[in-house]
Short mmCIF file of N, CA, C and O in Angstrom, two decimals:
data_model
loop_
_atom_site.label_atom_id
_atom_site.label_comp_id
_atom_site.label_asym_id
_atom_site.label_seq_id
_atom_site.Cartn_x
_atom_site.Cartn_y
_atom_site.Cartn_z
N GLN M 1029 103.89 113.54 112.05
CA GLN M 1029 103.87 112.35 111.39
C GLN M 1029 102.68 112.44 110.30
O GLN M 1029 101.56 112.59 110.69
N VAL M 1030 103.00 112.30 109.17
CA VAL M 1030 102.02 112.27 108.03
C VAL M 1030 101.42 110.96 107.75
O VAL M 1030 102.22 110.04 107.68
N GLN M 1031 100.12 110.92 107.71
CA GLN M 1031 99.40 109.73 107.32
C GLN M 1031 98.34 110.04 106.22
O GLN M 1031 97.63 110.97 106.33
N LEU M 1032 98.33 109.19 105.23
CA LEU M 1032 97.35 109.30 104.26
C LEU M 1032 96.58 107.97 104.21
O LEU M 1032 97.23 106.88 103.91
N VAL M 1033 95.17 107.95 104.43
CA VAL M 1033 94.49 106.72 104.35
C VAL M 1033 93.48 106.73 103.26
O VAL M 1033 92.51 107.56 103.36
N GLU M 1034 93.60 105.82 102.35
CA GLU M 1034 92.71 105.78 101.18
C GLU M 1034 91.55 104.78 101.48
O GLU M 1034 91.75 103.83 102.30
N SER M 1035 90.44 105.10 100.82
CA SER M 1035 89.33 104.25 101.05
C SER M 1035 88.40 104.43 99.90
O SER M 1035 88.63 105.40 99.10
N GLY M 1036 87.45 103.52 99.55
CA GLY M 1036 86.50 103.67 98.51
C GLY M 1036 86.77 102.72 97.16
O GLY M 1036 86.00 102.79 96.39
N GLY M 1037 87.83 102.01 97.26
CA GLY M 1037 88.21 101.15 96.15
C GLY M 1037 87.16 99.86 96.22
O GLY M 1037 86.51 99.73 97.16
N GLY M 1038 87.21 99.15 95.08
CA GLY M 1038 86.37 97.98 95.10
C GLY M 1038 86.24 97.53 93.66
O GLY M 1038 86.97 97.90 92.71
N LEU M 1039 85.19 96.62 93.48
CA LEU M 1039 84.94 95.95 92.15
C LEU M 1039 83.74 96.76 91.53
O LEU M 1039 82.66 96.93 92.36
N VAL M 1040 83.86 97.18 90.34
CA VAL M 1040 82.66 97.91 89.62
C VAL M 1040 82.65 97.39 88.19
O VAL M 1040 83.71 97.12 87.65
N GLN M 1041 81.47 97.42 87.65
CA GLN M 1041 81.30 97.06 86.22
C GLN M 1041 81.80 98.19 85.37
O GLN M 1041 81.71 99.35 85.77
N ALA M 1042 82.26 97.87 84.16
CA ALA M 1042 82.55 99.09 83.28
C ALA M 1042 81.38 99.95 83.03
O ALA M 1042 80.26 99.52 82.96
N GLY M 1043 81.67 101.24 83.01
CA GLY M 1043 80.56 102.25 82.91
C GLY M 1043 80.15 102.78 84.25
O GLY M 1043 79.40 103.74 84.26
N GLY M 1044 80.58 102.12 85.27
CA GLY M 1044 80.18 102.47 86.70
C GLY M 1044 81.03 103.61 87.25
O GLY M 1044 81.92 104.21 86.53
N SER M 1045 80.74 104.02 88.42
CA SER M 1045 81.38 104.99 89.22
C SER M 1045 81.86 104.60 90.60
O SER M 1045 81.33 103.75 91.19
N LEU M 1046 82.99 105.12 90.94
CA LEU M 1046 83.45 104.99 92.34
C LEU M 1046 84.06 106.37 92.82
O LEU M 1046 84.47 107.20 92.06
N ARG M 1047 83.93 106.51 94.13
CA ARG M 1047 84.60 107.68 94.70
C ARG M 1047 85.74 107.30 95.71
O ARG M 1047 85.41 106.57 96.66
N LEU M 1048 86.93 107.65 95.51
CA LEU M 1048 87.99 107.34 96.38
C LEU M 1048 88.17 108.52 97.36
O LEU M 1048 88.07 109.76 97.01
N SER M 1049 88.54 108.21 98.62
CA SER M 1049 88.75 109.24 99.55
C SER M 1049 90.15 109.05 100.13
O SER M 1049 90.67 107.95 100.26
N CYS M 1050 90.89 110.14 100.41
CA CYS M 1050 92.17 110.10 101.08
C CYS M 1050 92.07 111.11 102.39
O CYS M 1050 92.07 112.25 102.23
N ALA M 1051 91.95 110.38 103.52
CA ALA M 1051 92.03 111.17 104.72
C ALA M 1051 93.41 111.46 105.08
O ALA M 1051 94.16 110.52 105.36
N ALA M 1052 93.79 112.71 105.35
CA ALA M 1052 95.04 113.10 105.70
C ALA M 1052 95.24 113.52 107.14
O ALA M 1052 94.37 114.18 107.61
N SER M 1053 96.36 113.24 107.64
CA SER M 1053 96.66 113.75 109.01
C SER M 1053 98.19 114.12 108.96
O SER M 1053 98.98 113.47 108.24
N GLY M 1054 98.46 115.17 109.75
CA GLY M 1054 99.86 115.62 109.77
C GLY M 1054 100.27 116.56 108.65
O GLY M 1054 101.40 116.94 108.50
N ILE M 1055 99.34 116.77 107.70
CA ILE M 1055 99.66 117.55 106.49
C ILE M 1055 98.30 118.29 106.09
O ILE M 1055 97.25 117.49 106.07
N ASN M 1056 98.36 119.51 105.81
CA ASN M 1056 97.09 120.21 105.34
C ASN M 1056 96.90 120.08 103.80
O ASN M 1056 97.69 120.51 103.02
N VAL M 1057 95.73 119.52 103.52
CA VAL M 1057 95.48 119.25 102.06
C VAL M 1057 95.23 120.60 101.26
O VAL M 1057 95.29 120.56 100.12
N ARG M 1058 94.93 121.63 102.03
CA ARG M 1058 94.62 122.87 101.39
C ARG M 1058 95.88 123.55 100.85
O ARG M 1058 95.88 124.31 99.84
N ILE M 1059 96.90 123.47 101.61
CA ILE M 1059 98.12 124.42 101.37
C ILE M 1059 99.34 123.56 100.71
O ILE M 1059 100.47 123.97 100.59
N ASN M 1060 99.02 122.15 100.41
CA ASN M 1060 99.97 121.40 99.92
C ASN M 1060 99.42 120.74 98.50
O ASN M 1060 98.24 120.62 98.40
N SER M 1061 100.37 120.40 97.69
CA SER M 1061 99.77 119.71 96.45
C SER M 1061 99.44 118.19 96.79
O SER M 1061 100.20 117.50 97.34
N MET M 1062 98.23 117.94 96.42
CA MET M 1062 97.65 116.64 96.62
C MET M 1062 97.39 115.88 95.30
O MET M 1062 96.99 116.59 94.26
N ALA M 1063 97.64 114.53 95.12
CA ALA M 1063 97.43 113.90 93.97
C ALA M 1063 97.05 112.47 94.15
O ALA M 1063 97.12 111.82 95.28
N TRP M 1064 96.51 111.87 93.02
CA TRP M 1064 96.16 110.50 92.97
C TRP M 1064 97.06 109.84 91.94
O TRP M 1064 97.11 110.48 90.76
N TYR M 1065 97.77 108.76 92.29
CA TYR M 1065 98.45 107.92 91.31
C TYR M 1065 97.79 106.59 91.19
O TYR M 1065 97.04 106.34 91.99
N ARG M 1066 98.19 105.94 90.09
CA ARG M 1066 97.77 104.45 90.11
C ARG M 1066 98.84 103.65 89.43
O ARG M 1066 99.72 104.14 88.71
N GLN M 1067 98.73 102.40 89.88
CA GLN M 1067 99.80 101.49 89.30
C GLN M 1067 98.95 100.15 88.90
O GLN M 1067 98.63 99.36 89.75
N PRO M 1068 98.83 99.99 87.58
CA PRO M 1068 98.25 98.63 87.15
C PRO M 1068 99.27 97.54 87.40
O PRO M 1068 100.43 97.79 87.43
N GLN M 1069 98.75 96.38 87.55
CA GLN M 1069 99.71 95.20 87.84
C GLN M 1069 100.65 95.07 86.71
O GLN M 1069 100.36 95.08 85.47
N GLY M 1070 102.05 94.90 87.05
CA GLY M 1070 103.05 94.84 86.09
C GLY M 1070 103.50 95.99 85.40
O GLY M 1070 104.32 96.00 84.49
N LYS M 1071 102.87 97.21 85.72
CA LYS M 1071 103.26 98.42 85.16
C LYS M 1071 103.70 99.43 86.02
O LYS M 1071 103.64 99.26 87.24
N GLN M 1072 104.26 100.63 85.54
CA GLN M 1072 104.73 101.64 86.37
C GLN M 1072 103.57 102.51 86.95
O GLN M 1072 102.53 102.60 86.36
N ARG M 1073 103.89 103.11 88.07
CA ARG M 1073 102.91 104.05 88.74
C ARG M 1073 102.80 105.31 87.85
O ARG M 1073 103.87 105.81 87.36
N GLU M 1074 101.61 105.84 87.71
CA GLU M 1074 101.39 107.04 86.85
C GLU M 1074 100.46 107.97 87.63
O GLU M 1074 99.61 107.58 88.37
N LEU M 1075 100.69 109.22 87.19
CA LEU M 1075 99.85 110.28 87.73
C LEU M 1075 98.38 110.19 87.13
O LEU M 1075 98.27 110.08 85.92
N VAL M 1076 97.39 110.30 88.08
CA VAL M 1076 96.12 110.31 87.54
C VAL M 1076 95.46 111.72 87.55
O VAL M 1076 94.94 112.18 86.61
N ALA M 1077 95.66 112.39 88.80
CA ALA M 1077 95.10 113.69 88.96
C ALA M 1077 95.81 114.38 90.11
O ALA M 1077 96.24 113.76 91.02
N ARG M 1078 95.91 115.73 89.96
CA ARG M 1078 96.64 116.68 90.96
C ARG M 1078 95.77 117.85 91.13
O ARG M 1078 95.16 118.37 90.25
N ILE M 1079 95.81 118.33 92.40
CA ILE M 1079 95.34 119.54 92.79
C ILE M 1079 96.23 120.35 93.64
O ILE M 1079 96.81 119.86 94.54
N THR M 1080 96.56 121.53 93.15
CA THR M 1080 97.47 122.38 93.76
C THR M 1080 96.98 123.20 94.89
O THR M 1080 95.76 123.34 94.99
N PRO M 1081 97.84 123.89 95.66
CA PRO M 1081 97.28 124.78 96.80
C PRO M 1081 96.41 125.79 96.26
O PRO M 1081 95.41 126.27 96.90
N GLY M 1082 96.69 126.31 95.01
CA GLY M 1082 95.86 127.30 94.43
C GLY M 1082 94.54 126.86 93.85
O GLY M 1082 93.77 127.64 93.43
N GLY M 1083 94.35 125.50 93.81
CA GLY M 1083 93.13 124.89 93.27
C GLY M 1083 93.17 124.46 91.90
O GLY M 1083 92.09 123.95 91.33
N SER M 1084 94.30 124.64 91.21
CA SER M 1084 94.40 124.28 89.87
C SER M 1084 94.43 122.77 89.81
O SER M 1084 95.05 122.04 90.74
N THR M 1085 93.82 122.11 88.68
CA THR M 1085 93.86 120.70 88.63
C THR M 1085 94.52 120.28 87.38
O THR M 1085 94.46 120.99 86.34
N ASN M 1086 95.18 119.03 87.31
CA ASN M 1086 95.50 118.60 86.01
C ASN M 1086 95.26 116.90 86.01
O ASN M 1086 95.37 116.43 87.19
N PHE M 1087 95.13 116.38 84.90
CA PHE M 1087 94.73 115.07 84.77
C PHE M 1087 95.44 114.31 83.68
O PHE M 1087 95.92 114.97 82.73
N ASN M 1088 95.74 113.09 83.98
CA ASN M 1088 96.12 112.11 82.87
C ASN M 1088 95.22 112.20 81.73
O ASN M 1088 94.04 112.24 81.93
N ASP M 1089 95.67 112.24 80.55
CA ASP M 1089 94.90 112.36 79.28
C ASP M 1089 93.86 111.21 79.31
O ASP M 1089 92.68 111.40 78.82
N SER M 1090 94.14 110.07 79.76
CA SER M 1090 93.22 108.96 79.71
C SER M 1090 92.01 109.04 80.61
O SER M 1090 91.06 108.32 80.46
N VAL M 1091 92.11 110.04 81.59
CA VAL M 1091 90.93 110.13 82.49
C VAL M 1091 90.21 111.53 82.31
O VAL M 1091 89.17 111.78 82.98
N LYS M 1092 90.74 112.34 81.48
CA LYS M 1092 90.07 113.64 81.35
C LYS M 1092 88.73 113.60 80.83
O LYS M 1092 88.30 112.75 80.07
N GLY M 1093 87.77 114.29 81.56
CA GLY M 1093 86.35 114.19 81.29
C GLY M 1093 85.59 113.15 82.07
O GLY M 1093 84.33 113.16 82.08
N ARG M 1094 86.38 112.27 82.74
CA ARG M 1094 85.66 111.24 83.42
C ARG M 1094 86.11 111.25 84.92
O ARG M 1094 85.15 110.93 85.76
N PHE M 1095 87.11 111.78 85.32
CA PHE M 1095 87.55 111.85 86.75
C PHE M 1095 87.73 113.27 87.11
O PHE M 1095 88.01 114.09 86.47
N THR M 1096 87.32 113.46 88.46
CA THR M 1096 87.51 114.81 89.05
C THR M 1096 88.17 114.57 90.40
O THR M 1096 88.04 113.56 91.12
N ILE M 1097 89.05 115.66 90.76
CA ILE M 1097 89.80 115.74 92.07
C ILE M 1097 89.17 116.87 92.78
O ILE M 1097 89.17 117.94 92.25
N THR M 1098 88.86 116.66 94.00
CA THR M 1098 88.44 117.72 94.87
C THR M 1098 89.05 117.57 96.25
O THR M 1098 89.56 116.41 96.64
N ARG M 1099 88.87 118.64 97.02
CA ARG M 1099 89.36 118.40 98.46
C ARG M 1099 88.36 119.15 99.38
O ARG M 1099 87.70 120.09 99.06
N ASP M 1100 88.26 118.62 100.60
CA ASP M 1100 87.47 119.16 101.63
C ASP M 1100 88.32 119.64 102.78
O ASP M 1100 88.88 118.79 103.46
N SER M 1101 88.62 120.94 102.94
CA SER M 1101 89.54 121.38 103.84
C SER M 1101 89.00 121.15 105.29
O SER M 1101 89.84 120.74 106.15
N ALA M 1102 87.71 121.24 105.41
CA ALA M 1102 87.25 120.94 106.89
C ALA M 1102 87.54 119.58 107.35
O ALA M 1102 87.70 119.31 108.56
N LYS M 1103 87.46 118.68 106.34
CA LYS M 1103 87.66 117.18 106.67
C LYS M 1103 89.16 116.81 106.42
O LYS M 1103 89.55 115.65 106.69
N ASN M 1104 89.90 117.74 105.81
CA ASN M 1104 91.35 117.44 105.51
C ASN M 1104 91.38 116.21 104.65
O ASN M 1104 92.15 115.27 104.87
N THR M 1105 90.50 116.18 103.66
CA THR M 1105 90.39 114.87 102.85
C THR M 1105 90.31 115.25 101.34
O THR M 1105 89.87 116.35 101.01
N VAL M 1106 90.95 114.44 100.52
CA VAL M 1106 90.91 114.60 99.00
C VAL M 1106 90.20 113.56 98.46
O VAL M 1106 90.21 112.35 98.91
N TYR M 1107 89.36 113.79 97.45
CA TYR M 1107 88.61 112.87 96.73
C TYR M 1107 88.96 112.62 95.29
O TYR M 1107 89.34 113.53 94.65
N LEU M 1108 88.66 111.51 94.84
CA LEU M 1108 88.80 111.21 93.33
C LEU M 1108 87.38 110.60 92.93
O LEU M 1108 87.21 109.55 93.39
N GLN M 1109 86.68 111.37 92.25
CA GLN M 1109 85.43 110.86 91.70
C GLN M 1109 85.64 110.29 90.37
O GLN M 1109 86.24 110.93 89.40
N MET M 1110 85.46 109.00 90.07
CA MET M 1110 85.65 108.25 88.85
C MET M 1110 84.35 107.89 88.19
O MET M 1110 83.69 107.07 88.82
N ASN M 1111 84.13 108.47 87.09
CA ASN M 1111 82.96 107.99 86.36
C ASN M 1111 83.23 107.35 85.02
O ASN M 1111 84.42 107.41 84.62
N SER M 1112 82.26 106.61 84.44
CA SER M 1112 82.49 105.94 83.15
C SER M 1112 83.72 105.17 83.23
O SER M 1112 84.55 105.09 82.32
N LEU M 1113 83.81 104.40 84.23
CA LEU M 1113 85.08 103.59 84.38
C LEU M 1113 85.25 102.44 83.41
O LEU M 1113 84.25 101.92 82.81
N LYS M 1114 86.43 102.28 82.92
CA LYS M 1114 86.79 101.34 81.90
C LYS M 1114 87.73 100.18 82.56
O LYS M 1114 88.33 100.54 83.55
N PHE M 1115 87.74 99.06 81.85
CA PHE M 1115 88.59 98.06 82.28
C PHE M 1115 89.97 98.46 82.49
O PHE M 1115 90.66 98.07 83.55
N GLU M 1116 90.50 99.38 81.65
CA GLU M 1116 91.89 99.83 81.83
C GLU M 1116 92.23 100.72 82.93
O GLU M 1116 93.35 101.16 83.19
N ASP M 1117 91.08 101.14 83.63
CA ASP M 1117 91.26 101.80 84.85
C ASP M 1117 91.68 100.98 86.10
O ASP M 1117 91.91 101.50 87.18
N THR M 1118 91.60 99.67 85.78
CA THR M 1118 91.95 98.79 86.85
C THR M 1118 93.38 98.97 87.46
O THR M 1118 94.39 98.89 86.57
N ALA M 1119 93.59 99.25 88.75
CA ALA M 1119 94.94 99.47 89.27
C ALA M 1119 94.75 99.58 90.71
O ALA M 1119 93.66 99.74 91.33
N VAL M 1120 95.94 99.74 91.44
CA VAL M 1120 96.00 100.13 92.83
C VAL M 1120 96.19 101.64 92.61
O VAL M 1120 97.03 102.19 92.03
N TYR M 1121 95.26 102.36 93.44
CA TYR M 1121 95.28 103.88 93.50
C TYR M 1121 95.94 104.34 94.79
O TYR M 1121 95.60 103.88 95.84
N TYR M 1122 96.79 105.24 94.54
CA TYR M 1122 97.62 105.74 95.77
C TYR M 1122 97.35 107.25 95.91
O TYR M 1122 97.42 108.07 94.96
N CYS M 1123 97.16 107.72 97.13
CA CYS M 1123 97.12 109.08 97.44
C CYS M 1123 98.52 109.58 97.72
O CYS M 1123 99.32 108.96 98.32
N ASN M 1124 98.82 110.83 97.26
CA ASN M 1124 100.10 111.46 97.38
C ASN M 1124 99.98 112.85 97.78
O ASN M 1124 99.12 113.52 97.39
N ALA M 1125 100.97 113.20 98.69
CA ALA M 1125 100.95 114.51 99.21
C ALA M 1125 102.41 115.00 98.99
O ALA M 1125 103.28 114.37 99.37
N PHE M 1126 102.57 116.17 98.46
CA PHE M 1126 103.90 116.85 98.38
C PHE M 1126 103.83 118.09 99.22
O PHE M 1126 103.20 119.02 99.02
N SER M 1127 104.73 117.97 100.31
CA SER M 1127 104.92 118.97 101.31
C SER M 1127 105.64 120.21 100.71
O SER M 1127 106.80 120.05 100.31
N GLN M 1128 104.89 121.41 100.61
CA GLN M 1128 105.54 122.47 100.17
C GLN M 1128 106.63 123.04 101.21
O GLN M 1128 107.59 123.66 100.77
N LEU M 1129 106.59 122.62 102.43
CA LEU M 1129 107.61 122.87 103.54
C LEU M 1129 108.87 121.98 103.45
O LEU M 1129 109.99 122.59 103.37
N THR M 1130 108.66 120.70 103.40
CA THR M 1130 109.81 119.74 103.41
C THR M 1130 110.23 119.25 102.07
O THR M 1130 111.27 118.74 101.98
N ARG M 1131 109.41 119.59 101.05
CA ARG M 1131 109.64 119.09 99.71
C ARG M 1131 109.74 117.49 99.67
O ARG M 1131 110.42 117.06 98.83
N TYR M 1132 108.98 116.94 100.42
CA TYR M 1132 109.02 115.50 100.57
C TYR M 1132 107.72 114.93 100.05
O TYR M 1132 106.63 115.59 100.34
N ASN M 1133 107.68 113.81 99.45
CA ASN M 1133 106.42 113.15 98.92
C ASN M 1133 106.04 112.06 99.97
O ASN M 1133 106.85 111.27 100.43
N TYR M 1134 104.80 112.14 100.23
CA TYR M 1134 104.09 111.18 101.22
C TYR M 1134 103.11 110.27 100.44
O TYR M 1134 102.52 110.84 99.52
N TRP M 1135 103.05 109.05 100.80
CA TRP M 1135 102.19 108.12 100.07
C TRP M 1135 101.20 107.31 101.08
O TRP M 1135 101.60 107.15 102.14
N GLY M 1136 99.97 107.11 100.55
CA GLY M 1136 99.17 106.21 101.19
C GLY M 1136 99.48 104.80 100.97
O GLY M 1136 100.43 104.52 100.17
N GLN M 1137 98.72 103.88 101.50
CA GLN M 1137 98.98 102.36 101.33
C GLN M 1137 98.33 101.80 100.14
O GLN M 1137 98.83 100.78 99.63
N GLY M 1138 97.48 102.63 99.46
CA GLY M 1138 96.73 102.21 98.19
C GLY M 1138 95.52 101.52 98.35
O GLY M 1138 95.22 100.88 99.47
N THR M 1139 94.73 101.65 97.43
CA THR M 1139 93.45 100.89 97.44
C THR M 1139 93.19 100.38 95.99
O THR M 1139 93.42 100.97 95.09
N GLN M 1140 92.70 99.12 96.02
CA GLN M 1140 92.51 98.43 94.76
C GLN M 1140 91.10 98.89 94.05
O GLN M 1140 90.10 98.85 94.73
N VAL M 1141 91.23 99.20 92.73
CA VAL M 1141 90.08 99.46 91.95
C VAL M 1141 90.08 98.36 90.79
O VAL M 1141 91.04 98.39 90.19
N THR M 1142 89.03 97.66 90.75
CA THR M 1142 88.90 96.75 89.68
C THR M 1142 87.61 96.88 88.86
O THR M 1142 86.58 96.94 89.43
N VAL M 1143 87.82 97.05 87.59
CA VAL M 1143 86.82 97.27 86.74
C VAL M 1143 86.53 96.18 85.79
O VAL M 1143 87.37 95.68 85.08
N SER M 1144 85.32 95.47 85.96
CA SER M 1144 85.15 94.29 85.14
C SER M 1144 84.53 94.68 83.73
O SER M 1144 83.71 95.60 83.69
N SER M 1145 84.89 94.04 82.69
CA SER M 1145 84.39 94.41 81.42
C SER M 1145 83.17 93.59 80.94
O SER M 1145 82.79 92.74 81.81
#
């Protein structure tokens, strides 16, 4: 059974930083593609950042240079470091795992990030 548990969201002023964590169980973050998505209120969910099994990363253009995605294999956890936060980064952030074995997408419950202007 795969579980993804996000934490680290909250309220922050514009220009501030937050680090989101995604603790995974039932799936190995090192050998599967892991990603963060976000969904602003009333809008569609969009990809924020992804890290592949080979360690390659890609980012939404709107967060390039401000966000980084990393993983800790020992803790089986994926992180999203968010710096220089903007009001438009306000959204519910979801952890995503794509299983190379089952070709299935798994989702966490989401964590709210609110950036005050």
